[in-house]
Short mmCIF file of C-alpha atoms in Angstrom, two decimals:
data_model
loop_
_atom_site.label_atom_id
_atom_site.label_comp_id
_atom_site.label_asym_id
_atom_site.label_seq_id
_atom_site.Cartn_x
_atom_site.Cartn_y
_atom_site.Cartn_z
CA MET A 1 11.04 -10.90 -1.68
CA LYS A 2 11.52 -12.54 1.71
CA LEU A 3 10.87 -16.28 1.86
CA ALA A 4 10.78 -19.07 4.40
CA PHE A 5 11.50 -22.76 4.05
CA LEU A 6 9.32 -24.95 6.29
CA VAL A 7 10.69 -28.41 7.08
CA ILE A 8 7.68 -30.26 8.44
CA ASP A 9 7.61 -33.30 10.75
CA MET A 10 10.90 -34.92 9.73
CA GLN A 11 10.82 -37.00 12.90
CA ALA A 12 11.69 -40.63 13.63
CA VAL A 13 8.27 -41.31 15.12
CA HIS A 14 6.65 -40.83 11.71
CA PHE A 15 9.07 -42.99 9.72
CA GLU A 16 9.66 -46.12 11.82
CA GLY A 17 8.60 -49.11 9.76
CA ARG A 18 6.64 -46.95 7.33
CA VAL A 19 9.14 -45.25 5.01
CA SER A 20 12.24 -46.75 3.42
CA LYS A 21 15.66 -45.48 4.39
CA GLN A 22 16.36 -44.66 0.72
CA THR A 23 13.21 -42.53 0.44
CA ILE A 24 14.15 -40.60 3.56
CA GLU A 25 17.75 -40.11 2.38
CA GLU A 26 16.64 -38.81 -1.02
CA ALA A 27 14.20 -36.31 0.49
CA CYS A 28 16.79 -35.16 3.03
CA GLU A 29 19.27 -34.47 0.24
CA TYR A 30 16.82 -32.05 -1.40
CA ILE A 31 15.76 -30.53 1.92
CA ASN A 32 19.31 -29.94 3.16
CA TYR A 33 20.42 -28.45 -0.16
CA VAL A 34 17.52 -25.99 -0.25
CA ALA A 35 17.89 -25.17 3.46
CA ASP A 36 21.55 -24.24 2.83
CA LEU A 37 20.57 -22.04 -0.12
CA VAL A 38 17.86 -20.31 1.88
CA ARG A 39 20.04 -19.76 4.97
CA SER A 40 23.04 -18.51 3.04
CA ASN A 41 20.96 -15.80 1.44
CA GLY A 42 19.39 -14.42 4.61
CA HIS A 43 16.04 -16.17 4.44
CA LEU A 44 14.33 -18.25 7.13
CA VAL A 45 14.49 -21.98 7.72
CA ILE A 46 11.79 -23.10 10.13
CA HIS A 47 11.58 -26.65 11.46
CA VAL A 48 8.05 -27.70 12.36
CA LYS A 49 7.92 -30.40 15.00
CA ASP A 50 4.80 -32.44 15.73
CA ILE A 51 4.36 -33.04 19.45
CA GLU A 52 0.92 -34.66 19.39
CA GLY A 53 1.11 -37.81 21.51
CA MET A 54 4.56 -37.02 22.90
CA ASP A 55 5.27 -37.81 26.54
CA GLU A 56 8.31 -38.64 28.66
CA SER A 57 8.31 -42.30 27.58
CA ASN A 58 8.53 -41.61 23.80
CA LYS A 59 10.21 -38.18 23.73
CA ASP A 60 13.31 -39.39 21.87
CA SER A 61 11.29 -40.72 18.91
CA PHE A 62 9.82 -37.23 18.40
CA GLU A 63 13.24 -35.72 17.67
CA VAL A 64 14.07 -34.57 14.14
CA ILE A 65 15.99 -37.28 12.31
CA PRO A 66 19.77 -36.81 12.23
CA GLN A 67 19.83 -36.65 8.41
CA ILE A 68 18.22 -33.20 8.57
CA VAL A 69 20.84 -30.48 9.04
CA ARG A 70 19.81 -27.93 11.64
CA GLU A 71 21.68 -24.71 12.26
CA THR A 72 21.60 -22.39 15.26
CA GLU A 73 19.88 -19.63 13.27
CA ASP A 74 17.01 -21.93 12.28
CA LEU A 75 13.68 -21.32 13.98
CA TRP A 76 11.39 -23.93 15.55
CA VAL A 77 7.62 -24.25 15.76
CA THR A 78 5.86 -27.06 17.63
CA LYS A 79 2.39 -28.15 16.64
CA GLN A 80 -0.33 -30.56 17.72
CA PHE A 81 -2.46 -30.45 14.58
CA SER A 82 -1.85 -31.29 10.91
CA ASN A 83 -1.87 -27.64 9.81
CA ALA A 84 1.27 -26.01 11.24
CA PHE A 85 -0.58 -22.67 11.30
CA TRP A 86 -3.36 -23.97 13.56
CA GLN A 87 -2.90 -22.81 17.17
CA THR A 88 0.81 -21.99 16.69
CA ASP A 89 2.74 -18.76 16.24
CA LEU A 90 3.91 -19.66 12.71
CA GLU A 91 1.83 -16.96 11.01
CA GLN A 92 3.10 -14.28 13.41
CA ILE A 93 6.73 -15.40 12.89
CA LEU A 94 6.38 -15.21 9.10
CA LYS A 95 4.69 -11.82 9.19
CA ALA A 96 7.24 -10.42 11.68
CA HIS A 97 10.01 -11.35 9.23
CA GLY A 98 8.16 -9.94 6.20
CA VAL A 99 7.77 -13.36 4.56
CA GLU A 100 5.42 -13.63 1.60
CA PHE A 101 6.66 -16.80 -0.13
CA VAL A 102 6.72 -20.16 1.70
CA ILE A 103 8.46 -23.32 0.47
CA LEU A 104 7.23 -26.51 2.13
CA ALA A 105 8.92 -29.90 2.50
CA GLY A 106 8.69 -32.84 4.86
CA PHE A 107 6.26 -35.50 6.02
CA ALA A 108 3.45 -36.40 5.17
CA ALA A 109 2.63 -35.27 1.66
CA GLU A 110 -1.08 -35.92 1.95
CA GLN A 111 -1.49 -34.71 5.52
CA CYS A 112 0.69 -32.20 7.36
CA VAL A 113 2.50 -30.82 4.30
CA LEU A 114 -0.74 -30.45 2.36
CA PHE A 115 -2.70 -29.01 5.29
CA THR A 116 0.07 -26.51 6.03
CA TYR A 117 0.20 -25.59 2.32
CA ASN A 118 -3.53 -24.86 2.47
CA GLY A 119 -3.10 -22.96 5.75
CA ALA A 120 -0.42 -20.77 4.17
CA SER A 121 -2.64 -20.02 1.20
CA GLU A 122 -5.61 -19.18 3.42
CA ARG A 123 -3.46 -16.67 5.30
CA GLY A 124 -2.30 -14.83 2.19
CA PHE A 125 1.15 -16.39 1.75
CA THR A 126 2.26 -17.86 -1.57
CA PRO A 127 3.02 -21.53 -0.84
CA VAL A 128 5.00 -23.94 -3.00
CA MET A 129 6.01 -27.55 -2.41
CA LEU A 130 9.61 -28.55 -2.89
CA GLN A 131 9.74 -31.12 -5.66
CA GLY A 132 11.53 -34.19 -4.30
CA GLY A 133 11.34 -32.86 -0.76
CA ILE A 134 8.08 -34.33 0.46
CA VAL A 135 7.68 -37.81 1.89
CA SER A 136 4.77 -40.14 2.52
CA ALA A 137 4.25 -43.62 3.90
CA ASN A 138 2.16 -44.06 0.72
CA PRO A 139 4.45 -43.14 -2.22
CA ASP A 140 1.48 -43.14 -4.64
CA VAL A 141 0.00 -40.06 -3.01
CA ILE A 142 3.00 -37.81 -3.63
CA ALA A 143 2.09 -37.32 -7.30
CA SER A 144 -1.54 -36.63 -6.43
CA THR A 145 -0.47 -34.18 -3.72
CA TYR A 146 1.64 -32.29 -6.26
CA LYS A 147 -1.28 -32.20 -8.70
CA HIS A 148 -2.97 -28.77 -8.94
CA ARG A 149 -0.53 -27.22 -6.49
CA ASN A 150 2.43 -24.92 -6.90
CA LEU A 151 5.74 -26.79 -7.11
CA ILE A 152 9.30 -25.55 -7.07
CA SER A 153 12.51 -27.34 -7.98
CA HIS A 154 15.82 -26.74 -6.25
CA PRO A 155 17.37 -24.97 -9.31
CA VAL A 156 14.51 -22.46 -9.26
CA VAL A 157 14.99 -21.91 -5.52
CA LYS A 158 18.64 -21.15 -6.26
CA CYS A 159 17.62 -18.51 -8.84
CA ILE A 160 15.09 -16.92 -6.52
CA VAL A 161 17.35 -16.64 -3.46
CA HIS A 162 20.25 -15.21 -5.48
CA ARG A 163 18.18 -12.28 -6.76
#
């Protein structure tokens, strides 16, 4: 089974003054670990970058935070809407690579991660959220975002990718 790991909106512009450094560091540890597992077993890592509101004056704040490890083989998708499938080529990329199973992580649990999760499901992919790998400016909503949705822990990812 081919899978993809989507790292959504891990950008400075979303975190400044809203999310603690510790929260970001903890999520990045999970995200980087799973990204390494996925990459090393021939699966896709796709960074989703929100460009809504970006212009020349604020371009630097829209960069992915340095705590997220990015490799040359990773793919990139830019988006302007909360659902990373909406008006992007994400669906075509996944289908072209034979992906059926999509692991999601990133910011914000109750918005872009959740909307992309729903978008994946609507398009026939099997989405799961990486436990410990989603972030929100409102920590209370992470538990409610996980509720009634498919979750995956990093040890299970390790089992799946080593099959």
